[in-house]
Coordinates of C-alpha atoms and ligand atoms in Angstrom, one line a residue:
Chain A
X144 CA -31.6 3.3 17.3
X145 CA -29.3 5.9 16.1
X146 CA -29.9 10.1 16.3
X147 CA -27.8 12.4 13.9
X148 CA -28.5 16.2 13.5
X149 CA -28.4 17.1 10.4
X150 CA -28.5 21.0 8.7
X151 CA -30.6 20.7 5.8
X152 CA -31.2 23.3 2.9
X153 CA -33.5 23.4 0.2
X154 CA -34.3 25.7 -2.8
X155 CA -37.7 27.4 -2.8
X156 CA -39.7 25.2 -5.4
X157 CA -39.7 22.0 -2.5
X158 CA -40.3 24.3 0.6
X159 CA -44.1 23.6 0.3
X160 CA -43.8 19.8 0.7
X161 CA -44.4 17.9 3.6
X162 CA -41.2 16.8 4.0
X163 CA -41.1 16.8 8.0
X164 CA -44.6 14.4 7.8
X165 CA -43.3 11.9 5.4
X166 CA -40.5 11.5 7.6
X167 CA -42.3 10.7 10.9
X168 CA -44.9 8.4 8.7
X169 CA -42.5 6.7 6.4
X170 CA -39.0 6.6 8.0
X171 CA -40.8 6.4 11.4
X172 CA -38.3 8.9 13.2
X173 CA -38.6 10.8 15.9
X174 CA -37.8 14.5 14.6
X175 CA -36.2 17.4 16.6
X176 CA -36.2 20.6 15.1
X177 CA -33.4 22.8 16.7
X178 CA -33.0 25.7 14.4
X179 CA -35.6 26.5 11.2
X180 CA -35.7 29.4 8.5
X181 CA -38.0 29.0 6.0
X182 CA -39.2 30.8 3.6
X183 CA -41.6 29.9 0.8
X184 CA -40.2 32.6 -1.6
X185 CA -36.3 31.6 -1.3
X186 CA -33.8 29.2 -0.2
X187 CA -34.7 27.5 3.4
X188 CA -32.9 25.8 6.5
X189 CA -33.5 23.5 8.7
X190 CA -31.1 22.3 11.3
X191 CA -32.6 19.1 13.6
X192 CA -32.3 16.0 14.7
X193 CA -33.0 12.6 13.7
X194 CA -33.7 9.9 15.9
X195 CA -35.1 6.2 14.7
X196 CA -33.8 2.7 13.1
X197 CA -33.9 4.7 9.7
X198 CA -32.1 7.8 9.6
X199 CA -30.1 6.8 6.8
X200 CA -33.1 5.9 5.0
X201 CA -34.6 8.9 5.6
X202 CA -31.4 11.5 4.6
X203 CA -31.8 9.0 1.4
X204 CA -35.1 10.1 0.6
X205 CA -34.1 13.7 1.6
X206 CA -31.3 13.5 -0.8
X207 CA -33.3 12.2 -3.4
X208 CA -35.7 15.6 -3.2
X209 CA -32.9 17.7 -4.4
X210 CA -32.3 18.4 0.0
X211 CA -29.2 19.5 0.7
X212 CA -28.0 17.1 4.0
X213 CA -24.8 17.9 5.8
X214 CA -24.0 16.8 9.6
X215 CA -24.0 18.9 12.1
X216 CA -21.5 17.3 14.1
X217 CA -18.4 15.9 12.1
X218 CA -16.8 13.1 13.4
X219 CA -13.5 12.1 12.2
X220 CA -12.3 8.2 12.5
X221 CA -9.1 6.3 11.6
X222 CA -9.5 3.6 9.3
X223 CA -8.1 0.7 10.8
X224 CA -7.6 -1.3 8.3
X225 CA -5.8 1.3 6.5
X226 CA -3.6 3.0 9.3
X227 CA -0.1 1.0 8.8
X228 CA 0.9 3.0 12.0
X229 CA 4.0 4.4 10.4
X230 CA 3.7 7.5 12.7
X231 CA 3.6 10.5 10.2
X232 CA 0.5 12.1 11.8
X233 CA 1.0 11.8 15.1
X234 CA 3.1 15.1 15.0
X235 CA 0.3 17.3 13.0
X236 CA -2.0 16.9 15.3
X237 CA -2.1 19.2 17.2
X238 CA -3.8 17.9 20.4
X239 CA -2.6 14.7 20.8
X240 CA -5.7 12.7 19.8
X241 CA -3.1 10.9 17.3
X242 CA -0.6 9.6 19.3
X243 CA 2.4 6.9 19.2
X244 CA 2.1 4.4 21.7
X245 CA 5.9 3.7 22.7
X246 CA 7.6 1.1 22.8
X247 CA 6.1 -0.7 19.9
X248 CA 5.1 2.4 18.2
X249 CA 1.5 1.9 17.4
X250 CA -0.2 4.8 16.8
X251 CA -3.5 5.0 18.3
X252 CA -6.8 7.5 18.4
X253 CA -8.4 8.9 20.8
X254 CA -11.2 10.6 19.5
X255 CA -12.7 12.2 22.5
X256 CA -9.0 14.8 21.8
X257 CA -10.0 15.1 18.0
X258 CA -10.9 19.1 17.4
X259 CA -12.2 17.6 13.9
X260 CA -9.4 20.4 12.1
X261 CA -8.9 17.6 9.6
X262 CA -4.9 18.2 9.3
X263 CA -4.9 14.4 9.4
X264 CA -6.9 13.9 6.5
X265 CA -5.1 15.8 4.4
X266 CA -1.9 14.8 5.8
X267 CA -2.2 11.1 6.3
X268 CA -0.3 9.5 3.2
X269 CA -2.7 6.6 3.4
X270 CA -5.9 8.3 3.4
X271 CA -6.5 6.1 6.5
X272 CA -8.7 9.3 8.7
X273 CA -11.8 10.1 7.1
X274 CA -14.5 12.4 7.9
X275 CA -17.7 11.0 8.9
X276 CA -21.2 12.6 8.8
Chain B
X236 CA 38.8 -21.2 16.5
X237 CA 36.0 -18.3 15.4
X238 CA 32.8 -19.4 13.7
X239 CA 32.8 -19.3 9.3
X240 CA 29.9 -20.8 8.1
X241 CA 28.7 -21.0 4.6
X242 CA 25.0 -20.3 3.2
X243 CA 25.3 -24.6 1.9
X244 CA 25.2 -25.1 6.0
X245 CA 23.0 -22.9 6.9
X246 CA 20.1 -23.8 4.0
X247 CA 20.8 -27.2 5.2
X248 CA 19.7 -26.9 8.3
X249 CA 17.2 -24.5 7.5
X250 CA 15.8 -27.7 5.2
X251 CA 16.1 -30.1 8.1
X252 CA 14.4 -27.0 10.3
X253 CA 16.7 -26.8 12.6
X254 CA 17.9 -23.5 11.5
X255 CA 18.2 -20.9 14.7
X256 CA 16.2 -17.7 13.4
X257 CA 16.0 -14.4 15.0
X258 CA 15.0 -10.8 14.7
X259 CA 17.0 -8.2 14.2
X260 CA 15.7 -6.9 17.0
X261 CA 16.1 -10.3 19.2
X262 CA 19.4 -9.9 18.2
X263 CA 20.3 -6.7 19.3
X264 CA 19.2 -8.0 22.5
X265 CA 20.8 -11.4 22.6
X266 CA 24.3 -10.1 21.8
X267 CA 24.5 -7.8 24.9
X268 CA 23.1 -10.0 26.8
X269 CA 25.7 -13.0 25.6
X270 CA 28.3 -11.5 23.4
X271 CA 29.0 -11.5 20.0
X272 CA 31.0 -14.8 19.8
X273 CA 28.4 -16.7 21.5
X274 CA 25.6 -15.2 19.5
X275 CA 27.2 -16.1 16.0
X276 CA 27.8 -19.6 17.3
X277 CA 24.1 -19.9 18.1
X278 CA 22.2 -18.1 15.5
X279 CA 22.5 -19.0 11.6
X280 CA 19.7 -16.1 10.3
X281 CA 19.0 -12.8 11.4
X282 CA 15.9 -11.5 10.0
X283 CA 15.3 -7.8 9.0
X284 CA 12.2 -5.6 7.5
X285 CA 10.8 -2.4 6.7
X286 CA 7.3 -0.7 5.0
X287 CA 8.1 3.0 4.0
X288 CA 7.1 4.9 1.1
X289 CA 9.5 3.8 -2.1
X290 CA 9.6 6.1 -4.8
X291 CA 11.7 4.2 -7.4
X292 CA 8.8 1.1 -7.8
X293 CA 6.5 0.1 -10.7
X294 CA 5.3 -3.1 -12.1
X295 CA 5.7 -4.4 -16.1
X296 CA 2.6 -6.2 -17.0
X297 CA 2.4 -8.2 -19.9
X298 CA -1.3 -7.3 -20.6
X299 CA -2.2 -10.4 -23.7
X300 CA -2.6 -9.7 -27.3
X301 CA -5.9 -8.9 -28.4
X302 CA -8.2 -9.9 -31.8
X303 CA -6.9 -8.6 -33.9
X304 CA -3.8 -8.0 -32.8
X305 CA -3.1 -4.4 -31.8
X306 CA 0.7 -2.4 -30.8
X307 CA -0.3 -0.2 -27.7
X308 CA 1.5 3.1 -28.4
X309 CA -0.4 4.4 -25.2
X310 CA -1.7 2.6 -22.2
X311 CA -3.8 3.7 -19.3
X312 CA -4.9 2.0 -16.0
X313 CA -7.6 3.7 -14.0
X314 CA -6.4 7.0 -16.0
X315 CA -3.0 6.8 -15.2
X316 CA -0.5 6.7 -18.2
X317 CA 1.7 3.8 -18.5
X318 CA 5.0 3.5 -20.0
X319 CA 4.6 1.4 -23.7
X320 CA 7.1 2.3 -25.3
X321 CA 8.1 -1.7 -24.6
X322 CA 6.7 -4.1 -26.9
X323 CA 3.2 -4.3 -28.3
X324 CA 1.6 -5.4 -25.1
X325 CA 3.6 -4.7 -22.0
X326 CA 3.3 -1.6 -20.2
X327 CA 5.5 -0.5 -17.0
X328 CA 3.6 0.9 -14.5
X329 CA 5.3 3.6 -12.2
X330 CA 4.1 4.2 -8.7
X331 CA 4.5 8.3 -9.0
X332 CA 2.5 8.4 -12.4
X333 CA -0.9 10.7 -12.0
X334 CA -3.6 11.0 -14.2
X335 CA -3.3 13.4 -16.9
X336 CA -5.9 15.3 -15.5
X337 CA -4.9 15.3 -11.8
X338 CA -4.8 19.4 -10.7
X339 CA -1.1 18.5 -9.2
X340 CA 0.3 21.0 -6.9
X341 CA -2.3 23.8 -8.9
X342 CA -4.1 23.6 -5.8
X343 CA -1.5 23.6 -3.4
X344 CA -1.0 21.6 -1.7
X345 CA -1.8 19.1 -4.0
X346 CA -3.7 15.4 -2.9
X347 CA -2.5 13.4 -5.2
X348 CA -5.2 10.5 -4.4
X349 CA -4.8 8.0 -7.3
X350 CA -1.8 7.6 -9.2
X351 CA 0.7 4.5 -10.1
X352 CA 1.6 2.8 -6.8
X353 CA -2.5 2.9 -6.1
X354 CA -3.0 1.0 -9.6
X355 CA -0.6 -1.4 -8.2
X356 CA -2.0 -2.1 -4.8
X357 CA -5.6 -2.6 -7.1
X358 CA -4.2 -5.1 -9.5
X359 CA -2.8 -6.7 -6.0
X360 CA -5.8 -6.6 -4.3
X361 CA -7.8 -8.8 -7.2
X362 CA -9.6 -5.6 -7.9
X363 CA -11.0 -4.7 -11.5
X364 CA -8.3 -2.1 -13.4
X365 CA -9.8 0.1 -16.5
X366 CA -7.8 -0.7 -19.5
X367 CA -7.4 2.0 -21.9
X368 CA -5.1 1.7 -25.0
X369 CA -4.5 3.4 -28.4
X370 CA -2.1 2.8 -31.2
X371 CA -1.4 3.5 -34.9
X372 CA -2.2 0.9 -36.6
X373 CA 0.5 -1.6 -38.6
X374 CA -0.1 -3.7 -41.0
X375 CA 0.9 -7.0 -38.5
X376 CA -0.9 -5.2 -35.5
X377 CA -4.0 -3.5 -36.6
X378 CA -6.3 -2.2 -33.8
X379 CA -6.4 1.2 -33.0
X380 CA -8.2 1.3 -29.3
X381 CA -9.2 -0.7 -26.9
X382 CA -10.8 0.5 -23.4
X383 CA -11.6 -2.8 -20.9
X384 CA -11.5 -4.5 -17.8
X385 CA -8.8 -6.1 -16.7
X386 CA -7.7 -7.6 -13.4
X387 CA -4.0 -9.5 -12.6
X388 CA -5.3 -12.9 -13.3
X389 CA -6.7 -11.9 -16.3
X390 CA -3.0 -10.7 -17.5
X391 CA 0.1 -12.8 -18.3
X392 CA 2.9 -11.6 -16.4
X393 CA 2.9 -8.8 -13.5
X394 CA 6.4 -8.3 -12.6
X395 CA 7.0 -5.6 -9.8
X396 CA 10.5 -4.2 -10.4
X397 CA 11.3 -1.3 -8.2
X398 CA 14.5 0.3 -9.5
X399 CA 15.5 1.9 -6.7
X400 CA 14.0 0.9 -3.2
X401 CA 15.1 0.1 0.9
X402 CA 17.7 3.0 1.4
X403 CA 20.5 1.9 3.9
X404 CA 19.7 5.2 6.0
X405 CA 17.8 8.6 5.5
X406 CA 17.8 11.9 6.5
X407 CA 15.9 13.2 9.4
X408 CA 14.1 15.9 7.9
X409 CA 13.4 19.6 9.6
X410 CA 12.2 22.7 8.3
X411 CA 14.1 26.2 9.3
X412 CA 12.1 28.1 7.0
X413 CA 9.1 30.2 8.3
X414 CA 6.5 28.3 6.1
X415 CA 4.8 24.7 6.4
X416 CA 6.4 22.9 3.6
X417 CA 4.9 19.9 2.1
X418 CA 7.7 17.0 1.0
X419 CA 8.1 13.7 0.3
X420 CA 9.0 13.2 3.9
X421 CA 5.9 14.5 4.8
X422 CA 4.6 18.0 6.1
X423 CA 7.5 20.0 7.9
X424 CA 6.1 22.8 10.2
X425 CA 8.1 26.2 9.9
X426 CA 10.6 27.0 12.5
X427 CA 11.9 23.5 12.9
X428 CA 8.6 22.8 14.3
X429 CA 9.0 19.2 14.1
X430 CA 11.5 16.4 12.6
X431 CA 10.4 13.0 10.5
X432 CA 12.2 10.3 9.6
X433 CA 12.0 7.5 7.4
X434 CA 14.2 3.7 8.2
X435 CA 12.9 1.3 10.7
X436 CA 16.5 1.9 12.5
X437 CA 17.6 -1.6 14.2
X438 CA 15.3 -3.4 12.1
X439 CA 16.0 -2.0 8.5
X440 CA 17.7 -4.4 6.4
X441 CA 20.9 -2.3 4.8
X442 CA 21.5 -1.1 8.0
X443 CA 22.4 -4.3 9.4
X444 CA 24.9 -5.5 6.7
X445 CA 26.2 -2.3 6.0
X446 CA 29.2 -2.9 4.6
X447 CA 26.8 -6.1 1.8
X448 CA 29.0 -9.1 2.9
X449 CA 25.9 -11.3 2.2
X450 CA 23.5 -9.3 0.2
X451 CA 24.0 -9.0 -3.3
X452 CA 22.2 -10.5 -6.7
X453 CA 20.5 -13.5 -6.4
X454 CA 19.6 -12.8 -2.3
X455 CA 15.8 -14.0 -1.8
X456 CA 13.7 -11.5 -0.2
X457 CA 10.3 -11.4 1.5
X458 CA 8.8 -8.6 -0.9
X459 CA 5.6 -6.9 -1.1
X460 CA 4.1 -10.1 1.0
X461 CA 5.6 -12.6 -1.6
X462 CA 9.1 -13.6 -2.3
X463 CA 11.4 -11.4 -4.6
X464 CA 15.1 -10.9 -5.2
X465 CA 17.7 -8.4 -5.3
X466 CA 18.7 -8.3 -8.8
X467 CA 21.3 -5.3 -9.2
X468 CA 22.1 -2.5 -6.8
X469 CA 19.0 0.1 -6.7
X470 CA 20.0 3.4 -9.2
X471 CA 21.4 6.1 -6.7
X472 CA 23.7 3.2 -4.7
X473 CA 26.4 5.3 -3.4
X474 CA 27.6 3.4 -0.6
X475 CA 29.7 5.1 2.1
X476 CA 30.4 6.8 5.4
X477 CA 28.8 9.4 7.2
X478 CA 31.4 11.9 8.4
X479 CA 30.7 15.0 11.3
X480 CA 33.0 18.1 10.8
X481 CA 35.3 16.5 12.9
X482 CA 35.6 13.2 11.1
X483 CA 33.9 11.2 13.5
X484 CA 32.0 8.0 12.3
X485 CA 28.6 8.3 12.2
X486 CA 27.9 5.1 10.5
X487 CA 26.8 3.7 6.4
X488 CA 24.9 5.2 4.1
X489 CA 23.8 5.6 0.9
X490 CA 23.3 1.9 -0.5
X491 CA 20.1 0.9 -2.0
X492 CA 18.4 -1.9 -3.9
X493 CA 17.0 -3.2 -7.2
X494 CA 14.4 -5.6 -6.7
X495 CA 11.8 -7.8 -8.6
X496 CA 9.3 -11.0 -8.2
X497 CA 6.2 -11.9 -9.1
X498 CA 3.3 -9.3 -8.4
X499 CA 0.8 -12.4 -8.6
X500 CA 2.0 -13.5 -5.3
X501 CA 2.1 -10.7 -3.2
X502 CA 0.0 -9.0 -0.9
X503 CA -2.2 -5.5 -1.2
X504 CA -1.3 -5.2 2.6
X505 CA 2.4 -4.7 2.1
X506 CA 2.0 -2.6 -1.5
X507 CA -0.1 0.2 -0.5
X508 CA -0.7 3.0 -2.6
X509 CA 0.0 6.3 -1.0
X510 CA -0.4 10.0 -1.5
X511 CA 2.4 12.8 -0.1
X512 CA 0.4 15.5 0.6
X513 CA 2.3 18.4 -1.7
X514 CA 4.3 15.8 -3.1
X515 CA 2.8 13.0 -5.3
X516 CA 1.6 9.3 -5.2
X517 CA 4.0 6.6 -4.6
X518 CA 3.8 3.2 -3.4
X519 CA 4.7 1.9 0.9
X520 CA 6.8 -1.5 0.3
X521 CA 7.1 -4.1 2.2
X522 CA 10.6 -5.2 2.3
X523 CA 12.7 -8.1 4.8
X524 CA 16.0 -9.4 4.0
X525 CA 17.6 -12.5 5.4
X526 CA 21.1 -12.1 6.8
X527 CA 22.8 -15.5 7.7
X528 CA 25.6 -14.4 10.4
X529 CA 27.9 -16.0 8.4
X530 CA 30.9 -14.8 11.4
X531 CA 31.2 -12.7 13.9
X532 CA 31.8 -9.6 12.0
X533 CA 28.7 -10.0 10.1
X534 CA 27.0 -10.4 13.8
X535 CA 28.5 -7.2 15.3
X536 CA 27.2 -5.2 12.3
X537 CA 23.7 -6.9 12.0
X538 CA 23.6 -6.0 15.9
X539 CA 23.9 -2.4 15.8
X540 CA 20.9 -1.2 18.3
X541 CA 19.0 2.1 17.6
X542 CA 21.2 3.7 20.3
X543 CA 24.2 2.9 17.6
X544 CA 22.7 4.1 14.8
X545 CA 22.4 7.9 13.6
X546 CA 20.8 9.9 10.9
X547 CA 21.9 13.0 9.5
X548 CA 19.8 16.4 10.2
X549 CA 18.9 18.1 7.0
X550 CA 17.0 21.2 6.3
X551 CA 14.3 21.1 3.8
X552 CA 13.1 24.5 3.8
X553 CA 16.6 25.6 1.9
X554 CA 19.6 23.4 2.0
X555 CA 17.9 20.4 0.9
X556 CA 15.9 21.9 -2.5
X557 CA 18.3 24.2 -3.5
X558 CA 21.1 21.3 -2.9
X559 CA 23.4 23.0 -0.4
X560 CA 25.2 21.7 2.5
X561 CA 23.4 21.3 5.6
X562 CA 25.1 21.2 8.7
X563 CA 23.2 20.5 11.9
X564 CA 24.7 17.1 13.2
X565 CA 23.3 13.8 13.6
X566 CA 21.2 12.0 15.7
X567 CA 20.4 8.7 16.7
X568 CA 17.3 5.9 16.1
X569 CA 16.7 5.8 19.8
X570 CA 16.4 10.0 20.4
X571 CA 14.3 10.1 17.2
X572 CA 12.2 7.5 18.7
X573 CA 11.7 8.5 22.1
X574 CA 9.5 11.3 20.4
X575 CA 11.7 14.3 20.5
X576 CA 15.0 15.3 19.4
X577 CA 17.3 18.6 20.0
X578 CA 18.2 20.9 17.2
X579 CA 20.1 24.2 17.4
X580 CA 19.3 23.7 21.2
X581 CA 15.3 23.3 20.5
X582 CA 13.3 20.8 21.4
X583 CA 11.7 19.2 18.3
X584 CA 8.9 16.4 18.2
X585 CA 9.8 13.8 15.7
X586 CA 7.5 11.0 14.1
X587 CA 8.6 8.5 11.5
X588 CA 7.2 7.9 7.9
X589 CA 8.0 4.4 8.1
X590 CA 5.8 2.0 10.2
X591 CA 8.2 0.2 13.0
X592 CA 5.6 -2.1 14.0
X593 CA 5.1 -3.6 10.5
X594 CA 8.7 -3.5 10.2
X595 CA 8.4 -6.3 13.0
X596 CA 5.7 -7.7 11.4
X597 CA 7.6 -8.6 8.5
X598 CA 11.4 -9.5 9.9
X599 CA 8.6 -12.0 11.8
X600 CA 7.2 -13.2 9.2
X601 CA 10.4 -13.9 7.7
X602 CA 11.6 -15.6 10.3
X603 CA 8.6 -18.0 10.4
X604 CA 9.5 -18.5 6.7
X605 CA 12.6 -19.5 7.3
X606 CA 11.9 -21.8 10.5
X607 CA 9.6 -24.0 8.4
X608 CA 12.2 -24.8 5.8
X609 CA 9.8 -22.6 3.3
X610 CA 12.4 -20.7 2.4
X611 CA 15.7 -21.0 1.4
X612 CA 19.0 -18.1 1.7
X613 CA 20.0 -17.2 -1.8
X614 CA 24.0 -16.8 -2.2
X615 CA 24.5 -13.8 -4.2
X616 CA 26.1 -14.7 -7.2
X617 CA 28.1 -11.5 -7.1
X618 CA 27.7 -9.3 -3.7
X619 CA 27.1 -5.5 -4.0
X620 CA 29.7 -2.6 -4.2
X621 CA 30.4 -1.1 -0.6
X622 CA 32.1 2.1 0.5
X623 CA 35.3 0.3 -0.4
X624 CA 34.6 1.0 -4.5
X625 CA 34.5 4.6 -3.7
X626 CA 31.1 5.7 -6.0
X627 CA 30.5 9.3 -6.0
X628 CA 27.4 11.0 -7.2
X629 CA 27.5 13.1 -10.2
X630 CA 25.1 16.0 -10.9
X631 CA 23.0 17.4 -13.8
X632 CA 25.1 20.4 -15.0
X633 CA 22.2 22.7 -17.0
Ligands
LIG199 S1 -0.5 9.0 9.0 FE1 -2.3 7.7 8.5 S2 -1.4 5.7 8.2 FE2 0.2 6.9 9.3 S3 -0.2 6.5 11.4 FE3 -1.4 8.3 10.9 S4 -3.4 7.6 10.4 FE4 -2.1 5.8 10.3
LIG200 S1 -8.8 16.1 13.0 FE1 -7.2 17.4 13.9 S2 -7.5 17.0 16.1 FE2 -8.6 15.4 15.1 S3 -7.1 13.7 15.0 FE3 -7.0 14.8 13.1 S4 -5.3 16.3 13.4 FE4 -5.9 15.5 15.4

């Protein structure tokens, strides 16, 4: 079971669909709205959180509506199998989160240091840290 | 009497796998520990590597005639322009090609996400390559377009042939100016707010036969995963010393390497497409050279320790781009390593382009290679030119 808050925005023509229902009663998630401003003449938001075996599934179908989804809470990860190690991030970052592990020079991630400020993923020649949502 | 052995005895016993193989790391260790006339005695190979970013690489590709028969004036792979301008249907792919379309350094700095060395490490990597072609028609070769799949075993011949690639030692690059730059050794903070550099130090392979007593054309090579050869000396080879002010010794410099083997038998994880932020696209290479310690003068130079081996500081904010002399000393692998270097009396954090621990990985693998009797030394058929020939550099005038 996974939980992901999400901001969502939609234009005016799907703010009178039951949007929040079919999500309970198709995706069977657990919903937890933390923020709403809707409006049925213009553009609305919702920011909440998603908890159930089918969040994906569910952003899917919210996706598919024409909803815009975007996570609340960016999360950036270094790609494993891409990372050669060769170093070049590790002084960018500025809080030590990427960091060269000496003797042998590994560099390593430690993402509870990330600040998410994405100079890595720009800066990483092997487009090795991504952003995840 | 002091040791001379030939590369005959050595690939002998490398056949009968009894050939003693080391690291160039293990050796750096080995000959404090014992010396250099033991060491030479004992050991027949001394195994080196390195995986940077090589400008200076690209791949031909013989791509197949087609029905009817068609002369490729113009050739794209995933978007990115290869060079035709060949033979009817090979192309050379270079790693720092972009699509034509790619916004470049318009929006600065630029990504550069796809371009030539990422259509390599595809073809590599067995993966499906978008085929476009045009020509103009003759009256032997007909076709006019042609837009396809294609992937390397669906093509004749992939050569990789890297003009210019494995430079003996590089600059470690700082920034005086009071703006982040963005180079091909990666992003430079202003006010010398941090230093990179780019060999693998104790482990890179010109480094440890600086002077090319046993590396010349015709050396076998572990390249790009598979096996290659040096075939020439890289474009740019200007062997020699690096001098202070005051004359002192700061070690070689300056050679470099032409190299080539089959692209069908290598590996994506040691071609890797890459993107320099602000820069361009170019392709990492994975690169370890065999050096048989053929006597004990080839020992003491393939022993040099990071401690022993120095790079010079350059500035890339000014002297570098506008091609001026820079003057702010040298420093050695071990202080660049150790994650933080003096310059102009400031404390400067360093980090390296080039990945030390697949350096090892490969001057490992190599040596593994070698242990089984899977691979033979080549003798160069004609060694490279050292500091000795004296080759300067000449400039565009314009
Ligand atoms: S710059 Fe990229 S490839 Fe290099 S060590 Fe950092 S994450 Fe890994
Ligand atoms: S996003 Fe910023 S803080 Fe996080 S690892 Fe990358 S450079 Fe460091």
């Amino acid at each position: 079971m996974s939980s992901k808050k999400v901001v969502l925005r939609f234009a005016a023509d799907i703010t009178d669909q039951p949007i929040i229902y079919k999500l309970v009663k198709d995706y069977d998630l657990i919903i937890n709205i933390l923020k709403a401003d809707i409006n049925p003449q213009k553009e609305g938001t919702l920011v909440m959180e998603l908890t159930g075996d089918n969040t994906e599934q569910g952003i899917e179908y919210l996706r598919q509506l024409g909803v815009g989804v975007q996570s609340l809470t960016e999360e950036i990860i270094q790609n494993e199998e891409k990372c050669v190690s060769c170093g070049a991030c590790t002084d960018i970052c500025p809080t030590g989160a990427l960091y060269m592990e000496r003797p042998d020079m590994v560099v390593r991630f430690n993402s509870d240091r990330c600040v998410v400020c994405r100079l890595c993923v720009k800066a990483c020649p092997m487009k090795a840290m991504e952003v995840r949502f | 009497m002091a040791v001379e052995k030939t590369f005959q005895e050595i690939n002998e016993r490398i056949k009968r796998g009894r050939a003693v193989v080391v690291t160039a790391e293990e050796l750096v260790t080995m000959v404090k520990e014992k010396g250099v006339t033991r060491v030479t005695s004992e050991v027949d190979v001394v195994t080196t590597g390195t995986f940077s970013p090589m400008c200076s690489s690209g791949a031909f590709l013989s791509l197949g005639h087609t029905k009817p028969r068609m002369k490729m004036h113009k050739v794209w792979l995933n978007d990115v322009p290869a060079y035709t301008g060949i033979a009817a249907v090979d192309a050379f792919i270079g790693a720092t090609e972009v699509p034509e379309d790619d916004p470049l350094n318009s929006v600065y700095p630029g990504e550069f996400r796809y371009g030539g060395g990422h259509v390599i490490h595809d073809l590599v990597s067995h993966k499906t390559v978008h085929l476009k072609a045009t020509g103009y028609g003759t009256d032997c070769y007909p076709r006019k377009e042609i837009e396809t799949e294609i992937t390397i075993d669906d093509i004749n011949e992939a050569i990789l042939f890297n003009p210019r690639n494995a430079y003996q030692n590089y600059n470690c690059a700082v920034n005086l100016s009071t703006r982040t730059i963005y180079t091909y050794m990666g992003m430079l903070k202003a006010n010398l707010g941090n230093a990179h550099y780019s060999t693998s130090g104790q482990l890179s392979p010109l480094l440890k036969d600086p002077t090319f007593k046993t590396i010349g054309v015709g050396t076998r090579i572990f390249l790009g995963g598979g096996i290659g050869y040096v075939v020439w000396n890289g474009t740019q080879h200007f062997p020699g010393v690096n001098l202070d002010d005051s004359g002192n010794n700061f070690g070689h410099a300056g050679g470099t390497l032409s190299v080539m083997g089959d692209l069908k038998q290598m590996n994506p994880r040691w071609l890797a497409g890459t993107s320099m932020l602000g820069y361009g696209a170019t392709l990492t290479v994975g690169i370890g050279i065999p050096i048989p310690l053929l006597n004990e003068e080839v020992c003491r130079f393939a022993a040099a320790g990071d401690d022993e081996l120095y790079a010079p500081i350059v500035d890339y904010g000014d002297a570098y781009p506008n091609f001026n002399p820079s003057n702010l000393g040298y420093v050695s692998y071990g202080e660049l390593k150790s994650g933080k270097i003096k310059v102009n009396g400031k404390e400067v954090p360093t980090a390296p382009m080039s990945s030390y621990p697949r350096a090892k990985e490969i001057a490992r693998t190599l040596k593994q290679w070698i242990q089984k009797g899977d691979f033979l030394l080549g003798e160069p058929v004609q060694l490279l030119p050292n500091a000795d020939a004296g080759i300067n550099a000449n400039t565009l005038k314009g």
